[in-house]
Short mmCIF file of N, CA and C in Angstrom, two decimals:
data_model
loop_
_atom_site.label_atom_id
_atom_site.label_comp_id
_atom_site.label_asym_id
_atom_site.label_seq_id
_atom_site.Cartn_x
_atom_site.Cartn_y
_atom_site.Cartn_z
N VAL O 86 -2.35 23.30 -12.41
CA VAL O 86 -2.04 23.12 -11.19
C VAL O 86 -3.19 22.55 -10.30
N GLU O 87 -4.41 22.65 -10.52
CA GLU O 87 -5.53 22.24 -10.11
C GLU O 87 -5.50 20.62 -10.31
N GLN O 88 -5.27 20.09 -11.68
CA GLN O 88 -5.19 18.71 -11.94
C GLN O 88 -4.06 17.90 -11.12
N LEU O 89 -3.09 18.62 -10.94
CA LEU O 89 -1.78 17.76 -10.02
C LEU O 89 -2.26 17.68 -8.79
N GLN O 90 -2.89 18.76 -8.30
CA GLN O 90 -3.38 18.61 -6.97
C GLN O 90 -4.37 17.56 -6.67
N GLU O 91 -5.06 17.70 -7.60
CA GLU O 91 -6.36 16.49 -7.59
C GLU O 91 -5.59 15.09 -7.69
N ASP O 92 -4.70 14.95 -8.55
CA ASP O 92 -3.81 13.60 -8.59
C ASP O 92 -3.30 13.39 -7.20
N THR O 93 -2.69 14.48 -6.51
CA THR O 93 -2.24 14.21 -5.01
C THR O 93 -3.20 13.82 -4.06
N PHE O 94 -4.34 14.39 -4.23
CA PHE O 94 -5.43 13.80 -3.39
C PHE O 94 -5.85 12.62 -3.51
N LEU O 95 -5.80 12.15 -4.60
CA LEU O 95 -6.27 10.77 -5.15
C LEU O 95 -5.30 9.69 -4.53
N TRP O 96 -3.92 10.20 -4.71
CA TRP O 96 -2.88 9.16 -4.10
C TRP O 96 -2.94 9.25 -2.50
N ASP O 97 -3.41 10.47 -1.84
CA ASP O 97 -3.40 10.32 -0.51
C ASP O 97 -4.33 9.24 0.07
N LYS O 98 -5.60 9.49 -0.98
CA LYS O 98 -6.73 8.41 -0.56
C LYS O 98 -6.25 7.05 -0.66
N TRP O 99 -5.47 6.58 -1.67
CA TRP O 99 -5.14 5.24 -1.89
C TRP O 99 -3.93 4.77 -0.76
N LEU O 100 -3.14 5.79 -0.31
CA LEU O 100 -2.29 5.49 0.85
C LEU O 100 -3.08 5.26 2.16
N HIS O 101 -4.32 5.90 2.33
CA HIS O 101 -5.03 5.72 3.51
C HIS O 101 -5.82 4.47 3.38
N VAL O 102 -6.26 3.98 2.19
CA VAL O 102 -6.70 2.73 2.17
C VAL O 102 -5.68 1.59 2.35
N SER O 103 -4.55 1.80 1.87
CA SER O 103 -3.29 0.86 2.04
C SER O 103 -3.20 0.99 3.62
N THR O 104 -3.26 1.77 4.20
CA THR O 104 -2.82 1.73 5.79
C THR O 104 -4.13 0.79 6.26
N ASP O 105 -5.32 0.97 6.09
CA ASP O 105 -6.31 0.03 6.66
C ASP O 105 -5.96 -1.57 6.19
N GLU O 106 -5.66 -1.59 5.01
CA GLU O 106 -5.47 -2.90 4.39
C GLU O 106 -4.12 -3.69 5.06
N ILE O 107 -3.12 -2.89 5.36
CA ILE O 107 -1.98 -3.41 6.08
C ILE O 107 -2.24 -3.85 7.44
N ILE O 108 -3.13 -2.97 8.18
CA ILE O 108 -3.59 -3.45 9.43
C ILE O 108 -4.37 -4.68 9.39
N PHE O 109 -5.45 -4.73 8.54
CA PHE O 109 -6.25 -6.09 8.53
C PHE O 109 -5.31 -7.06 8.20
N LEU O 110 -4.55 -7.11 7.29
CA LEU O 110 -3.58 -8.34 6.84
C LEU O 110 -2.76 -8.63 8.08
N ARG O 111 -2.07 -7.85 8.83
CA ARG O 111 -1.37 -8.13 9.99
C ARG O 111 -2.06 -8.72 10.98
N GLN O 112 -3.49 -8.33 11.06
CA GLN O 112 -4.03 -8.92 11.98
C GLN O 112 -4.66 -10.32 11.80
N LEU O 113 -4.91 -10.58 10.49
CA LEU O 113 -5.34 -11.80 9.84
C LEU O 113 -4.22 -12.72 9.89
N LEU O 114 -2.82 -12.33 9.65
CA LEU O 114 -1.82 -13.28 9.62
C LEU O 114 -1.48 -13.64 11.01
N SER O 115 -1.75 -12.84 12.12
CA SER O 115 -1.75 -13.15 13.27
C SER O 115 -2.59 -13.96 14.23
N SER O 116 -4.00 -14.10 13.56
CA SER O 116 -4.80 -14.65 14.29
C SER O 116 -4.81 -16.19 14.33
N ASP O 117 -5.69 -16.76 15.00
CA ASP O 117 -5.72 -18.07 15.25
C ASP O 117 -6.90 -18.84 14.54
N ILE O 118 -6.70 -18.44 13.24
CA ILE O 118 -7.75 -18.99 12.32
C ILE O 118 -7.53 -20.27 11.35
N PHE O 119 -6.12 -20.45 11.52
CA PHE O 119 -5.39 -21.51 10.73
C PHE O 119 -5.42 -22.98 11.22
N GLU O 120 -5.70 -23.93 10.39
CA GLU O 120 -5.39 -25.23 10.95
C GLU O 120 -4.15 -25.26 11.44
N LYS O 121 -3.87 -26.29 12.23
CA LYS O 121 -2.59 -26.77 12.74
C LYS O 121 -1.65 -27.11 11.53
N ASN O 122 -0.61 -26.32 11.46
CA ASN O 122 0.18 -26.42 10.24
C ASN O 122 1.80 -26.53 10.57
N THR O 123 2.56 -26.71 9.64
CA THR O 123 3.79 -26.96 9.77
C THR O 123 4.72 -25.62 10.15
N MET O 124 5.72 -25.84 10.70
CA MET O 124 6.74 -24.81 11.06
C MET O 124 7.10 -23.84 9.87
N GLU O 125 7.29 -24.47 8.95
CA GLU O 125 7.22 -23.60 7.57
C GLU O 125 6.23 -22.91 7.17
N PHE O 126 5.16 -23.21 7.28
CA PHE O 126 3.86 -22.31 7.22
C PHE O 126 3.91 -21.15 8.02
N PHE O 127 4.20 -21.51 9.44
CA PHE O 127 4.35 -20.15 10.33
C PHE O 127 5.51 -19.43 9.91
N GLU O 128 6.44 -19.77 9.51
CA GLU O 128 7.79 -19.13 9.03
C GLU O 128 7.29 -18.12 7.74
N THR O 129 6.60 -18.76 6.90
CA THR O 129 6.16 -17.99 5.69
C THR O 129 5.17 -16.85 6.17
N LEU O 130 4.23 -17.13 7.17
CA LEU O 130 3.43 -16.18 7.62
C LEU O 130 4.15 -15.03 8.30
N HIS O 131 5.35 -15.45 8.94
CA HIS O 131 6.18 -14.37 9.52
C HIS O 131 6.83 -13.43 8.56
N GLU O 132 7.05 -14.22 7.40
CA GLU O 132 7.88 -13.43 6.38
C GLU O 132 6.80 -12.42 5.65
N LYS O 133 5.77 -12.99 5.69
CA LYS O 133 4.74 -11.91 4.91
C LYS O 133 4.46 -10.62 5.92
N VAL O 134 4.30 -10.96 7.06
CA VAL O 134 4.28 -10.02 8.19
C VAL O 134 5.45 -8.83 8.00
N MET O 135 6.65 -9.39 7.87
CA MET O 135 7.83 -8.58 7.62
C MET O 135 7.79 -7.60 6.44
N GLU O 136 7.20 -8.43 5.20
CA GLU O 136 6.86 -7.71 4.04
C GLU O 136 6.13 -6.49 4.15
N LEU O 137 4.86 -6.74 4.93
CA LEU O 137 3.92 -5.78 5.28
C LEU O 137 4.55 -4.69 6.08
N GLU O 138 5.25 -4.86 7.10
CA GLU O 138 6.05 -3.85 7.67
C GLU O 138 6.93 -2.95 6.64
N GLU O 139 7.47 -3.82 5.63
CA GLU O 139 8.29 -2.87 4.52
C GLU O 139 7.41 -2.09 3.85
N PHE O 140 6.44 -2.48 3.54
CA PHE O 140 5.42 -1.67 2.75
C PHE O 140 4.74 -0.59 3.74
N LYS O 141 4.51 -0.67 4.90
CA LYS O 141 4.07 0.24 5.85
C LYS O 141 5.29 1.41 5.92
N ALA O 142 6.52 0.93 5.91
CA ALA O 142 7.56 2.00 5.90
C ALA O 142 7.66 2.75 4.70
N GLU O 143 7.45 2.17 3.81
CA GLU O 143 7.48 2.65 2.20
C GLU O 143 6.30 3.58 2.04
N LYS O 144 5.27 3.32 2.61
CA LYS O 144 3.97 4.04 2.54
C LYS O 144 4.17 5.28 3.44
N MET O 145 4.65 5.09 4.34
CA MET O 145 4.90 6.32 5.38
C MET O 145 5.91 7.39 4.48
N ASP O 146 7.03 6.74 4.01
CA ASP O 146 7.88 7.60 3.07
C ASP O 146 7.13 8.32 2.00
N LEU O 147 6.42 7.65 1.28
CA LEU O 147 5.64 8.22 0.25
C LEU O 147 4.69 9.18 0.59
N HIS O 148 3.96 8.98 1.71
CA HIS O 148 2.95 9.97 2.29
C HIS O 148 3.68 11.24 2.56
N VAL O 149 4.96 11.27 3.13
CA VAL O 149 5.69 12.40 3.44
C VAL O 149 5.91 13.10 2.12
N THR O 150 6.45 12.39 1.05
CA THR O 150 6.89 12.80 -0.22
C THR O 150 5.68 13.62 -0.78
N ILE O 151 4.51 12.79 -0.65
CA ILE O 151 3.20 13.43 -1.37
C ILE O 151 3.06 14.82 -0.86
N ASN O 152 3.00 14.87 0.52
CA ASN O 152 2.58 16.07 1.35
C ASN O 152 3.73 17.19 0.97
N ASN O 153 5.04 16.87 0.86
CA ASN O 153 5.92 17.75 0.30
C ASN O 153 5.68 18.41 -1.08
N HIS O 154 5.23 17.32 -1.77
CA HIS O 154 5.07 17.77 -3.21
C HIS O 154 3.75 18.74 -3.33
N LYS O 155 2.77 18.49 -2.43
CA LYS O 155 1.62 19.02 -2.60
C LYS O 155 1.91 20.67 -2.19
N ASN O 156 2.85 20.79 -1.12
CA ASN O 156 3.26 22.11 -0.81
C ASN O 156 4.14 22.67 -1.89
N ASP O 157 4.99 22.02 -2.76
CA ASP O 157 5.81 22.38 -3.82
C ASP O 157 4.94 23.02 -4.99
N LEU O 158 3.66 22.19 -5.17
CA LEU O 158 2.95 22.71 -6.33
C LEU O 158 2.27 24.16 -6.03
N ASN O 159 2.42 24.42 -4.97
CA ASN O 159 1.88 26.17 -4.82
C ASN O 159 2.99 27.02 -5.66
N GLY O 160 4.05 26.63 -5.78
CA GLY O 160 5.35 27.25 -6.12
C GLY O 160 5.07 27.33 -7.83
N MET O 161 4.30 26.45 -8.32
CA MET O 161 3.96 26.38 -9.69
C MET O 161 3.23 27.56 -10.18
N ARG O 162 2.28 28.06 -9.20
CA ARG O 162 1.64 29.15 -9.64
C ARG O 162 2.64 30.48 -10.02
N GLU O 163 3.78 30.49 -9.42
CA GLU O 163 4.58 31.49 -9.64
C GLU O 163 5.70 31.50 -10.95
N CYS O 164 5.31 30.31 -11.72
CA CYS O 164 6.38 30.25 -12.70
C CYS O 164 5.72 31.18 -13.69
N GLU O 165 6.94 31.50 -14.44
CA GLU O 165 6.84 32.51 -15.45
C GLU O 165 7.30 32.02 -16.99
N ASP O 166 7.74 30.93 -16.95
CA ASP O 166 8.19 30.25 -18.20
C ASP O 166 7.83 28.72 -18.35
N ILE O 167 8.21 28.29 -19.36
CA ILE O 167 8.08 26.83 -19.68
C ILE O 167 8.65 25.90 -18.93
N SER O 168 10.08 26.16 -18.90
CA SER O 168 11.13 25.35 -18.12
C SER O 168 10.58 25.07 -16.60
N CYS O 169 10.13 26.17 -16.15
CA CYS O 169 9.60 25.98 -14.71
C CYS O 169 8.55 25.23 -14.58
N ASP O 170 7.54 25.19 -15.42
CA ASP O 170 6.39 24.25 -15.52
C ASP O 170 6.56 22.84 -15.73
N MET O 171 7.68 22.82 -16.59
CA MET O 171 8.05 21.29 -16.99
C MET O 171 8.75 20.75 -15.91
N PHE O 172 9.47 21.56 -14.89
CA PHE O 172 10.09 20.92 -13.76
C PHE O 172 9.24 20.40 -12.91
N TYR O 173 7.92 21.10 -12.50
CA TYR O 173 6.82 20.58 -11.60
C TYR O 173 6.24 19.55 -12.26
N HIS O 174 6.07 19.59 -13.63
CA HIS O 174 5.28 18.49 -14.05
C HIS O 174 6.32 17.08 -14.21
N SER O 175 7.50 17.31 -14.47
CA SER O 175 8.32 16.17 -14.24
C SER O 175 8.50 15.56 -12.74
N GLU O 176 8.52 16.23 -11.87
CA GLU O 176 8.49 15.77 -10.52
C GLU O 176 7.16 15.07 -10.37
N HIS O 177 6.08 15.55 -10.63
CA HIS O 177 4.86 14.98 -10.61
C HIS O 177 4.88 13.83 -11.21
N LYS O 178 5.24 13.60 -12.39
CA LYS O 178 5.35 12.42 -13.11
C LYS O 178 6.13 11.19 -12.59
N LYS O 179 7.33 11.48 -11.91
CA LYS O 179 8.18 10.72 -11.20
C LYS O 179 7.44 10.18 -9.93
N LEU O 180 6.76 11.09 -9.23
CA LEU O 180 6.04 10.58 -8.01
C LEU O 180 4.86 9.85 -8.36
N GLU O 181 4.15 10.28 -9.44
CA GLU O 181 2.99 9.19 -9.95
C GLU O 181 3.42 7.96 -10.30
N GLU O 182 4.58 7.85 -10.89
CA GLU O 182 5.15 6.28 -11.10
C GLU O 182 5.55 5.74 -9.99
N ARG O 183 6.01 6.42 -9.08
CA ARG O 183 6.41 5.86 -7.68
C ARG O 183 5.16 5.38 -6.89
N VAL O 184 4.07 6.16 -6.84
CA VAL O 184 2.84 5.79 -6.28
C VAL O 184 2.39 4.59 -7.02
N GLN O 185 2.34 4.67 -8.32
CA GLN O 185 1.70 3.51 -9.12
C GLN O 185 2.43 2.18 -8.98
N HIS O 186 3.78 2.27 -8.85
CA HIS O 186 4.64 1.06 -8.32
C HIS O 186 4.25 0.40 -7.02
N PHE O 187 4.19 1.40 -6.13
CA PHE O 187 3.91 0.98 -4.66
C PHE O 187 2.58 0.27 -4.80
N ILE O 188 1.64 0.86 -5.25
CA ILE O 188 0.27 0.11 -5.31
C ILE O 188 0.41 -1.02 -6.22
N SER O 189 0.85 -1.06 -7.23
CA SER O 189 1.14 -2.56 -7.90
C SER O 189 1.68 -3.55 -7.20
N LYS O 190 2.92 -3.24 -6.48
CA LYS O 190 3.65 -4.30 -5.62
C LYS O 190 2.74 -4.56 -4.34
N PHE O 191 2.24 -3.69 -4.02
CA PHE O 191 1.09 -3.91 -2.67
C PHE O 191 0.09 -4.96 -3.18
N GLN O 192 -0.63 -4.57 -4.22
CA GLN O 192 -1.50 -5.58 -4.84
C GLN O 192 -1.18 -6.99 -5.00
N GLU O 193 0.00 -6.98 -5.58
CA GLU O 193 0.83 -8.45 -5.75
C GLU O 193 1.04 -9.21 -4.36
N LEU O 194 1.45 -8.41 -3.48
CA LEU O 194 1.67 -8.96 -2.17
C LEU O 194 0.22 -9.53 -1.54
N LYS O 195 -0.62 -8.80 -1.68
CA LYS O 195 -2.03 -9.04 -0.93
C LYS O 195 -2.43 -10.28 -1.75
N LEU O 196 -2.24 -10.48 -3.08
CA LEU O 196 -2.80 -11.71 -3.74
C LEU O 196 -1.91 -12.84 -3.24
N GLU O 197 -0.49 -12.74 -2.94
CA GLU O 197 0.32 -13.74 -2.52
C GLU O 197 -0.16 -14.25 -1.10
N ILE O 198 -0.63 -13.36 -0.48
CA ILE O 198 -0.99 -13.64 0.98
C ILE O 198 -2.34 -14.43 1.00
N TYR O 199 -3.09 -13.86 0.14
CA TYR O 199 -4.70 -14.57 0.13
C TYR O 199 -4.51 -15.99 -0.40
N ASN O 200 -3.78 -16.05 -1.54
CA ASN O 200 -3.48 -17.37 -2.19
C ASN O 200 -2.78 -18.51 -1.15
N PHE O 201 -1.81 -17.99 -0.55
CA PHE O 201 -1.17 -18.81 0.57
C PHE O 201 -1.86 -19.15 1.57
N ILE O 202 -2.67 -18.29 2.06
CA ILE O 202 -3.44 -18.61 3.49
C ILE O 202 -4.70 -19.28 3.25
N THR O 203 -5.31 -19.10 2.19
CA THR O 203 -6.85 -19.50 1.89
C THR O 203 -6.84 -21.22 2.27
N PRO O 204 -6.20 -21.89 1.60
CA PRO O 204 -6.23 -23.09 1.93
C PRO O 204 -5.91 -23.65 3.44
N HIS O 205 -5.64 -22.92 4.08
CA HIS O 205 -5.02 -23.34 5.53
C HIS O 205 -6.12 -22.58 6.61
N PHE O 206 -7.20 -22.23 6.05
CA PHE O 206 -8.09 -21.84 7.10
C PHE O 206 -8.65 -22.95 8.00
N ARG O 207 -9.03 -22.56 9.30
CA ARG O 207 -9.79 -23.70 9.93
C ARG O 207 -11.02 -23.91 9.57
N LYS O 208 -11.54 -24.93 9.34
CA LYS O 208 -13.02 -25.52 9.11
C LYS O 208 -13.82 -25.33 10.35
N ILE O 209 -15.26 -24.79 10.04
CA ILE O 209 -15.93 -24.77 11.37
C ILE O 209 -16.68 -26.16 11.03
N LYS O 210 -16.73 -26.92 12.42
CA LYS O 210 -17.59 -27.83 12.53
C LYS O 210 -19.06 -27.77 12.82
N PRO O 211 -20.04 -28.20 11.70
CA PRO O 211 -21.37 -27.80 12.00
C PRO O 211 -21.80 -28.58 13.38
N GLN O 212 -22.65 -27.70 13.99
CA GLN O 212 -23.15 -28.18 15.40
C GLN O 212 -24.49 -29.17 14.98
N GLU O 213 -24.34 -30.16 16.12
CA GLU O 213 -25.30 -31.32 15.76
C GLU O 213 -26.42 -30.61 16.89
N ASP O 214 -27.65 -30.94 16.36
CA ASP O 214 -28.86 -30.61 17.00
C ASP O 214 -29.14 -31.57 18.28
#
């Protein structure tokens, strides 16, 4: 039970970090740091912001599920047979796969965003003395 609870603590930590990253990326995509660009560029930025919103909603749902799972793990202490233990381990594994999938997909989105916006940053002109 302690190991499973430790896993859920780690998942919570990952989700809190992703919250900060989503906020940062939304601010980055909404900032005025890009060279003048085409309408297509700004449409793609908007699409990426919408994808971040979807990840935010999924993260919130996942967080609720993890909190419920933490509470459910307390019931594992009362298990008296192997099938009861197996049920909790099975549910834990399913949730672990869901968290890992979320983290993986979020990493992919971040890389897409970074690769897309990097060439479009506004250049700072050196000051003349």
